[in-house]
Amino acid sequence: MKPAVLLTRKLPSSVMARLETACDVECFDGGTMPHEELVARVAGTRALVSMITDTVDRAVIEAGSDLRVIANVGVGYNNIDVAAARARGIAVTNTPDVLTDATADLTWALILAVTRRVGEGERLVRRGAWRGWAFDQLLGMALRGKQLGIVGFGRIGRAVAHRAGVFGMSVAYTVRASVGRRGGPSRVPDSEPMPLDRLLSTSDIVSLHLPLTSETLHLIDQPALARMKRTAYVINTSRGAVVDEAALAWALTNRLIAGAALDVYEREPLVHPDLMTLENVLLVPHLGSATTETRTAMADLAVRNVVAVLTGQPPLTPVP
Ligand code: DGY
């Protein structure tokens, strides 16, 4: 008998086919799987393929007493109680590397869009308020000669840094013990490590690339924002709660910083209401890894982790 695997949503057909040759696949097919249904349906399954929007907490893990592996489709895994899983001998895996370029590219899309006021310009045109070219209309900030501050110099942070030279920017970065030196090329030309406080007070763009942990929760709070240059921008493509959204709205309203671009939010899909009304913040709906190629690669890696564990091999990408 093939081992039972629960997927909280359908994956691309090529990936489903690979899984179905080795496993008996059950799949939720209606958006985000309700938590109660996840608890009820995980019983008796040997593997769970979860999305970053599924809360895989103690209740799920206890109900899944036959689980051998939880394969999260995402590099972030703050949605999983890893300690509870480990205590029951369940492997937890994520999908690093395959989404690094997509997320770094989206970070640059946000940097360019917010500093060149693309969102504001688009809104102006759509509401029929554009009156034609004007010498001083929607002036943004040039990137050449400016400093990009990368908070969290892991794979994605370094990939963002590697693209900075193209735009003539120097790079400052913080290194945290938990994310500092895993994978990828570590030497970035024209870059300098710095303590967070100095990075905040000297950077023109501050881009966040940290996992969400108890240490990084609200790392960017009122005091951190007050340290930044008034002409600087915050970019967040990591996890929403690394930024205190209320503090960010305060800093943007009071022009303590020039602007922000967010891909992630504290309580997705909710966005702090004060941010919704501000012109100097660009808001996009968690698109970091959203290319067809990347999402397929993420699903494929999650499934390969499941097959590895269920055939007695070590997981390919266990969470650290
Ligand atoms: C991740 O993989 O953690 C991303 O946030 C998904 O886009």
Short mmCIF file of C-alpha atoms and ligand atoms in Angstrom, two decimals:
data_model
loop_
_atom_site.label_atom_id
_atom_site.label_comp_id
_atom_site.label_asym_id
_atom_site.label_seq_id
_atom_site.Cartn_x
_atom_site.Cartn_y
_atom_site.Cartn_z
CA MET A 1 0.00 0.00 0.00
CA LYS A 2 1.30 3.46 -0.91
CA PRO A 3 1.79 5.93 1.97
CA ALA A 4 -0.92 8.59 2.33
CA VAL A 5 0.08 12.20 1.73
CA LEU A 6 -2.08 15.25 2.40
CA LEU A 7 -1.64 18.39 0.26
CA THR A 8 -3.33 21.54 1.47
CA ARG A 9 -3.71 22.62 -2.16
CA LYS A 10 -3.18 21.26 -5.66
CA LEU A 11 0.31 21.53 -7.14
CA PRO A 12 1.30 21.78 -10.81
CA SER A 13 0.34 18.61 -12.69
CA SER A 14 3.93 17.53 -13.43
CA VAL A 15 4.66 17.67 -9.71
CA MET A 16 1.42 15.90 -8.76
CA ALA A 17 2.33 13.11 -11.21
CA ARG A 18 5.71 12.58 -9.52
CA LEU A 19 4.06 12.35 -6.10
CA GLU A 20 1.25 10.07 -7.26
CA THR A 21 3.68 7.42 -8.51
CA ALA A 22 5.01 6.98 -4.97
CA CYS A 23 2.10 8.00 -2.74
CA ASP A 24 -1.62 7.94 -2.24
CA VAL A 25 -2.41 11.64 -2.57
CA GLU A 26 -5.26 13.50 -0.89
CA CYS A 27 -5.62 17.12 -1.76
CA PHE A 28 -7.69 20.06 -0.52
CA ASP A 29 -9.12 21.86 -3.50
CA GLY A 30 -10.68 25.13 -2.42
CA GLY A 31 -8.30 27.95 -1.54
CA THR A 32 -6.75 27.99 1.92
CA MET A 33 -7.59 24.84 3.87
CA PRO A 34 -9.51 25.64 7.06
CA HIS A 35 -7.49 24.75 10.14
CA GLU A 36 -10.17 22.40 11.56
CA GLU A 37 -10.20 20.50 8.30
CA LEU A 38 -6.42 20.24 8.33
CA VAL A 39 -6.54 18.79 11.85
CA ALA A 40 -9.25 16.32 10.82
CA ARG A 41 -7.65 15.20 7.55
CA VAL A 42 -4.02 14.89 8.66
CA ALA A 43 -4.83 11.82 10.79
CA GLY A 44 -3.45 8.67 9.18
CA THR A 45 -1.22 10.48 6.68
CA ARG A 46 2.54 9.97 6.49
CA ALA A 47 3.37 13.32 4.94
CA LEU A 48 1.88 16.78 4.85
CA VAL A 49 2.67 19.26 2.06
CA SER A 50 1.78 22.66 3.50
CA MET A 51 1.67 26.22 2.22
CA ILE A 52 3.07 29.20 4.14
CA THR A 53 -0.54 30.23 4.84
CA ASP A 54 -1.32 26.99 6.73
CA THR A 55 -0.87 27.08 10.48
CA VAL A 56 0.81 23.78 11.26
CA ASP A 57 0.64 24.02 15.03
CA ARG A 58 0.68 21.51 17.87
CA ALA A 59 -2.96 20.55 17.18
CA VAL A 60 -2.13 19.53 13.61
CA ILE A 61 1.06 17.77 14.64
CA GLU A 62 -0.67 15.81 17.43
CA ALA A 63 -3.52 14.81 15.11
CA GLY A 64 -0.94 13.63 12.56
CA SER A 65 0.47 10.89 14.73
CA ASP A 66 1.68 8.93 11.66
CA LEU A 67 3.45 11.90 10.07
CA ARG A 68 7.07 11.41 9.03
CA VAL A 69 7.55 14.70 7.20
CA ILE A 70 6.02 18.15 6.88
CA ALA A 71 7.17 19.71 3.60
CA ASN A 72 6.45 23.44 3.50
CA VAL A 73 6.21 25.05 0.06
CA GLY A 74 8.19 28.15 0.95
CA VAL A 75 11.56 29.14 2.31
CA GLY A 76 9.94 30.70 5.40
CA TYR A 77 8.52 28.23 7.91
CA ASN A 78 7.30 30.42 10.77
CA ASN A 79 3.85 28.88 10.13
CA ILE A 80 5.09 25.54 11.53
CA ASP A 81 5.71 24.59 15.16
CA VAL A 82 9.10 23.06 14.34
CA ALA A 83 9.88 22.21 17.98
CA ALA A 84 6.64 20.23 18.33
CA ALA A 85 7.36 18.38 15.08
CA ARG A 86 10.94 17.59 16.08
CA ALA A 87 9.80 16.33 19.48
CA ARG A 88 7.76 13.70 17.61
CA GLY A 89 10.54 12.81 15.18
CA ILE A 90 8.82 14.47 12.21
CA ALA A 91 11.15 16.00 9.62
CA VAL A 92 10.33 19.57 8.56
CA THR A 93 11.54 20.80 5.18
CA ASN A 94 11.38 24.09 3.27
CA THR A 95 12.26 25.25 -0.26
CA PRO A 96 15.42 27.38 -0.15
CA ASP A 97 17.49 28.41 -3.21
CA VAL A 98 14.82 27.83 -5.86
CA LEU A 99 13.12 31.14 -5.03
CA THR A 100 16.21 33.26 -4.37
CA ASP A 101 16.37 34.95 -7.78
CA ALA A 102 12.62 35.54 -8.04
CA THR A 103 12.54 37.19 -4.61
CA ALA A 104 15.66 39.26 -5.29
CA ASP A 105 14.18 40.42 -8.60
CA LEU A 106 10.90 41.42 -6.93
CA THR A 107 12.88 43.32 -4.29
CA TRP A 108 14.50 45.33 -7.06
CA ALA A 109 11.14 45.85 -8.73
CA LEU A 110 9.95 47.41 -5.47
CA ILE A 111 13.12 49.49 -4.99
CA LEU A 112 12.82 50.93 -8.49
CA ALA A 113 9.07 51.41 -8.31
CA VAL A 114 9.02 53.21 -4.98
CA THR A 115 12.03 55.45 -5.59
CA ARG A 116 10.67 56.43 -9.05
CA ARG A 117 7.10 56.80 -7.73
CA VAL A 118 5.64 54.36 -10.22
CA GLY A 119 2.59 53.55 -8.05
CA GLU A 120 1.74 57.23 -7.60
CA GLY A 121 2.17 57.86 -11.31
CA GLU A 122 -0.02 54.93 -12.24
CA ARG A 123 -2.78 56.10 -9.91
CA LEU A 124 -2.54 59.62 -11.36
CA VAL A 125 -3.01 58.34 -14.91
CA ARG A 126 -5.84 55.94 -14.02
CA ARG A 127 -7.89 58.57 -12.23
CA GLY A 128 -7.61 60.86 -15.26
CA ALA A 129 -5.69 63.52 -13.31
CA TRP A 130 -2.55 63.62 -15.48
CA ARG A 131 -2.27 66.96 -17.29
CA GLY A 132 0.84 66.15 -19.34
CA TRP A 133 4.62 66.25 -18.86
CA ALA A 134 5.81 68.71 -16.23
CA PHE A 135 9.39 69.56 -15.31
CA ASP A 136 8.93 68.92 -11.61
CA GLN A 137 6.28 66.21 -11.62
CA LEU A 138 6.69 63.16 -9.35
CA LEU A 139 10.44 63.56 -8.92
CA GLY A 140 12.03 60.49 -7.39
CA MET A 141 15.44 59.54 -6.02
CA ALA A 142 18.38 58.44 -8.19
CA LEU A 143 20.06 55.21 -7.07
CA ARG A 144 23.59 55.79 -8.42
CA GLY A 145 26.04 56.62 -5.64
CA LYS A 146 23.57 55.70 -2.89
CA GLN A 147 23.89 53.02 -0.20
CA LEU A 148 21.71 49.92 -0.12
CA GLY A 149 21.47 48.52 3.44
CA ILE A 150 20.65 44.82 3.53
CA VAL A 151 19.36 43.55 6.86
CA GLY A 152 19.92 39.78 6.82
CA PHE A 153 22.69 38.68 4.50
CA GLY A 154 21.46 35.17 3.73
CA ARG A 155 20.81 33.80 0.26
CA ILE A 156 18.18 36.34 -0.76
CA GLY A 157 19.95 39.28 0.87
CA ARG A 158 23.14 38.44 -1.02
CA ALA A 159 21.27 37.99 -4.30
CA VAL A 160 19.76 41.46 -3.83
CA ALA A 161 23.22 42.84 -3.03
CA HIS A 162 24.72 41.26 -6.16
CA ARG A 163 22.31 43.24 -8.34
CA ALA A 164 23.23 46.57 -6.67
CA GLY A 165 26.33 47.21 -8.81
CA VAL A 166 24.17 47.46 -11.94
CA PHE A 167 22.50 50.51 -10.39
CA GLY A 168 25.75 52.03 -9.10
CA MET A 169 24.91 51.46 -5.44
CA SER A 170 27.25 50.46 -2.63
CA VAL A 171 26.08 47.83 -0.16
CA ALA A 172 26.04 47.74 3.63
CA TYR A 173 24.85 44.59 5.35
CA THR A 174 24.19 43.09 8.74
CA VAL A 175 25.15 39.50 9.43
CA ARG A 176 23.10 37.53 11.91
CA ALA A 177 24.46 34.26 13.25
CA SER A 178 21.32 32.36 12.18
CA VAL A 179 21.20 33.52 8.56
CA GLY A 180 24.67 34.77 7.82
CA ARG A 181 26.58 32.23 5.83
CA ARG A 182 24.39 29.62 4.21
CA GLY A 183 24.80 28.89 0.51
CA GLY A 184 25.47 31.21 -2.42
CA PRO A 185 28.42 33.44 -3.19
CA SER A 186 29.33 35.50 -0.14
CA ARG A 187 31.64 38.09 -1.74
CA VAL A 188 29.73 41.10 -2.96
CA PRO A 189 31.80 43.89 -4.54
CA ASP A 190 31.69 47.29 -2.86
CA SER A 191 30.04 45.97 0.29
CA GLU A 192 30.65 46.48 3.99
CA PRO A 193 29.32 44.75 7.12
CA MET A 194 27.86 47.12 9.71
CA PRO A 195 25.97 47.04 13.00
CA LEU A 196 22.23 47.54 12.45
CA ASP A 197 22.13 51.02 14.01
CA ARG A 198 24.83 52.32 11.68
CA LEU A 199 23.27 50.65 8.67
CA LEU A 200 19.94 52.30 9.48
CA SER A 201 21.40 55.75 9.91
CA THR A 202 23.60 55.68 6.78
CA SER A 203 21.56 53.77 4.16
CA ASP A 204 19.37 55.29 1.47
CA ILE A 205 17.44 52.06 1.00
CA VAL A 206 16.96 49.56 3.84
CA SER A 207 15.91 46.15 2.51
CA LEU A 208 14.81 43.38 4.90
CA HIS A 209 15.73 39.73 4.34
CA LEU A 210 15.27 38.06 7.71
CA PRO A 211 13.21 35.10 8.83
CA LEU A 212 10.48 35.90 11.36
CA THR A 213 11.59 34.78 14.82
CA SER A 214 11.10 36.10 18.34
CA GLU A 215 14.30 38.13 17.80
CA THR A 216 13.24 39.72 14.51
CA LEU A 217 9.61 40.46 15.44
CA HIS A 218 9.17 44.26 15.07
CA LEU A 219 12.90 44.72 14.52
CA ILE A 220 11.93 47.78 12.50
CA ASP A 221 10.00 49.71 15.14
CA GLN A 222 9.65 53.43 15.97
CA PRO A 223 13.21 53.89 17.28
CA ALA A 224 14.66 52.06 14.27
CA LEU A 225 12.64 54.17 11.83
CA ALA A 226 13.56 57.36 13.67
CA ARG A 227 17.24 56.48 13.16
CA MET A 228 16.88 56.39 9.38
CA LYS A 229 17.57 59.28 7.00
CA ARG A 230 14.52 61.37 6.15
CA THR A 231 15.26 60.65 2.49
CA ALA A 232 15.47 56.87 2.95
CA TYR A 233 13.14 54.02 1.97
CA VAL A 234 12.23 50.70 3.66
CA ILE A 235 11.64 47.63 1.50
CA ASN A 236 10.20 44.43 2.98
CA THR A 237 10.00 41.16 1.05
CA SER A 238 10.71 38.93 4.08
CA ARG A 239 7.91 38.60 6.65
CA GLY A 240 5.46 41.34 7.53
CA ALA A 241 5.92 41.23 11.28
CA VAL A 242 9.63 42.09 11.01
CA VAL A 243 8.21 45.62 10.63
CA ASP A 244 5.87 47.21 13.16
CA GLU A 245 3.25 48.37 10.65
CA ALA A 246 1.74 50.98 12.97
CA ALA A 247 5.21 52.47 13.53
CA LEU A 248 5.87 52.45 9.80
CA ALA A 249 2.59 54.28 9.12
CA TRP A 250 3.61 56.84 11.78
CA ALA A 251 7.05 57.34 10.21
CA LEU A 252 5.60 57.72 6.70
CA THR A 253 2.84 60.09 7.83
CA ASN A 254 5.32 62.29 9.67
CA ARG A 255 7.83 62.15 6.80
CA LEU A 256 10.53 60.65 9.02
CA ILE A 257 11.40 58.52 6.00
CA ALA A 258 10.69 59.14 2.32
CA GLY A 259 8.80 55.97 1.51
CA ALA A 260 8.33 52.22 1.80
CA ALA A 261 7.50 49.27 -0.41
CA LEU A 262 5.92 46.19 1.13
CA ASP A 263 5.32 42.71 -0.26
CA VAL A 264 4.46 41.19 3.13
CA TYR A 265 2.24 42.21 6.06
CA GLU A 266 1.79 41.49 9.73
CA ARG A 267 -1.69 39.95 9.34
CA GLU A 268 -2.04 38.97 5.70
CA PRO A 269 -4.23 39.59 3.81
CA LEU A 270 -5.00 42.56 6.08
CA VAL A 271 -2.95 45.72 5.67
CA HIS A 272 -2.75 48.38 8.37
CA PRO A 273 -5.53 50.86 7.45
CA ASP A 274 -3.23 53.88 7.81
CA LEU A 275 -0.88 52.46 5.17
CA MET A 276 -3.74 52.08 2.71
CA THR A 277 -4.28 55.82 2.50
CA LEU A 278 -0.65 56.94 2.16
CA GLU A 279 0.82 57.88 -1.22
CA ASN A 280 4.44 57.23 -0.22
CA VAL A 281 4.04 53.49 0.32
CA LEU A 282 3.85 50.87 -2.41
CA LEU A 283 1.79 47.79 -1.49
CA VAL A 284 1.90 44.49 -3.38
CA PRO A 285 0.30 41.17 -2.37
CA HIS A 286 3.15 38.80 -1.30
CA LEU A 287 4.54 38.20 -4.77
CA GLY A 288 8.20 37.50 -3.88
CA SER A 289 8.36 34.01 -5.38
CA ALA A 290 5.41 34.41 -7.74
CA THR A 291 6.70 33.27 -11.12
CA THR A 292 5.40 30.11 -12.77
CA GLU A 293 8.91 28.68 -12.94
CA THR A 294 9.70 29.39 -9.29
CA ARG A 295 6.41 28.14 -7.87
CA THR A 296 6.79 24.92 -9.89
CA ALA A 297 10.35 24.49 -8.60
CA MET A 298 9.17 25.09 -5.01
CA ALA A 299 6.40 22.50 -5.34
CA ASP A 300 8.82 20.06 -6.94
CA LEU A 301 11.36 20.45 -4.15
CA ALA A 302 8.68 19.96 -1.48
CA VAL A 303 7.54 16.76 -3.18
CA ARG A 304 11.10 15.48 -3.56
CA ASN A 305 11.53 16.01 0.18
CA VAL A 306 8.40 13.94 0.85
CA VAL A 307 9.52 11.11 -1.43
CA ALA A 308 13.02 11.12 0.10
CA VAL A 309 11.77 10.83 3.67
CA LEU A 310 9.10 8.24 2.87
CA THR A 311 11.66 6.06 1.07
CA GLY A 312 14.04 6.17 4.00
CA GLN A 313 16.41 8.83 2.62
CA PRO A 314 17.43 11.98 4.48
CA PRO A 315 15.36 15.06 3.59
CA LEU A 316 16.96 17.20 0.86
CA THR A 317 16.34 20.56 2.51
CA PRO A 318 15.53 20.17 6.21
CA VAL A 319 14.90 23.44 8.01
CA PRO A 320 17.95 24.54 9.97
C1 DGY B 1 8.46 32.03 1.18
O1 DGY B 1 8.83 31.09 0.45
O2 DGY B 1 8.62 32.02 2.39
C2 DGY B 1 7.83 33.17 0.48
O3 DGY B 1 7.37 34.12 1.34
C3 DGY B 1 6.76 32.69 -0.47
O4 DGY B 1 6.67 33.61 -1.49
#
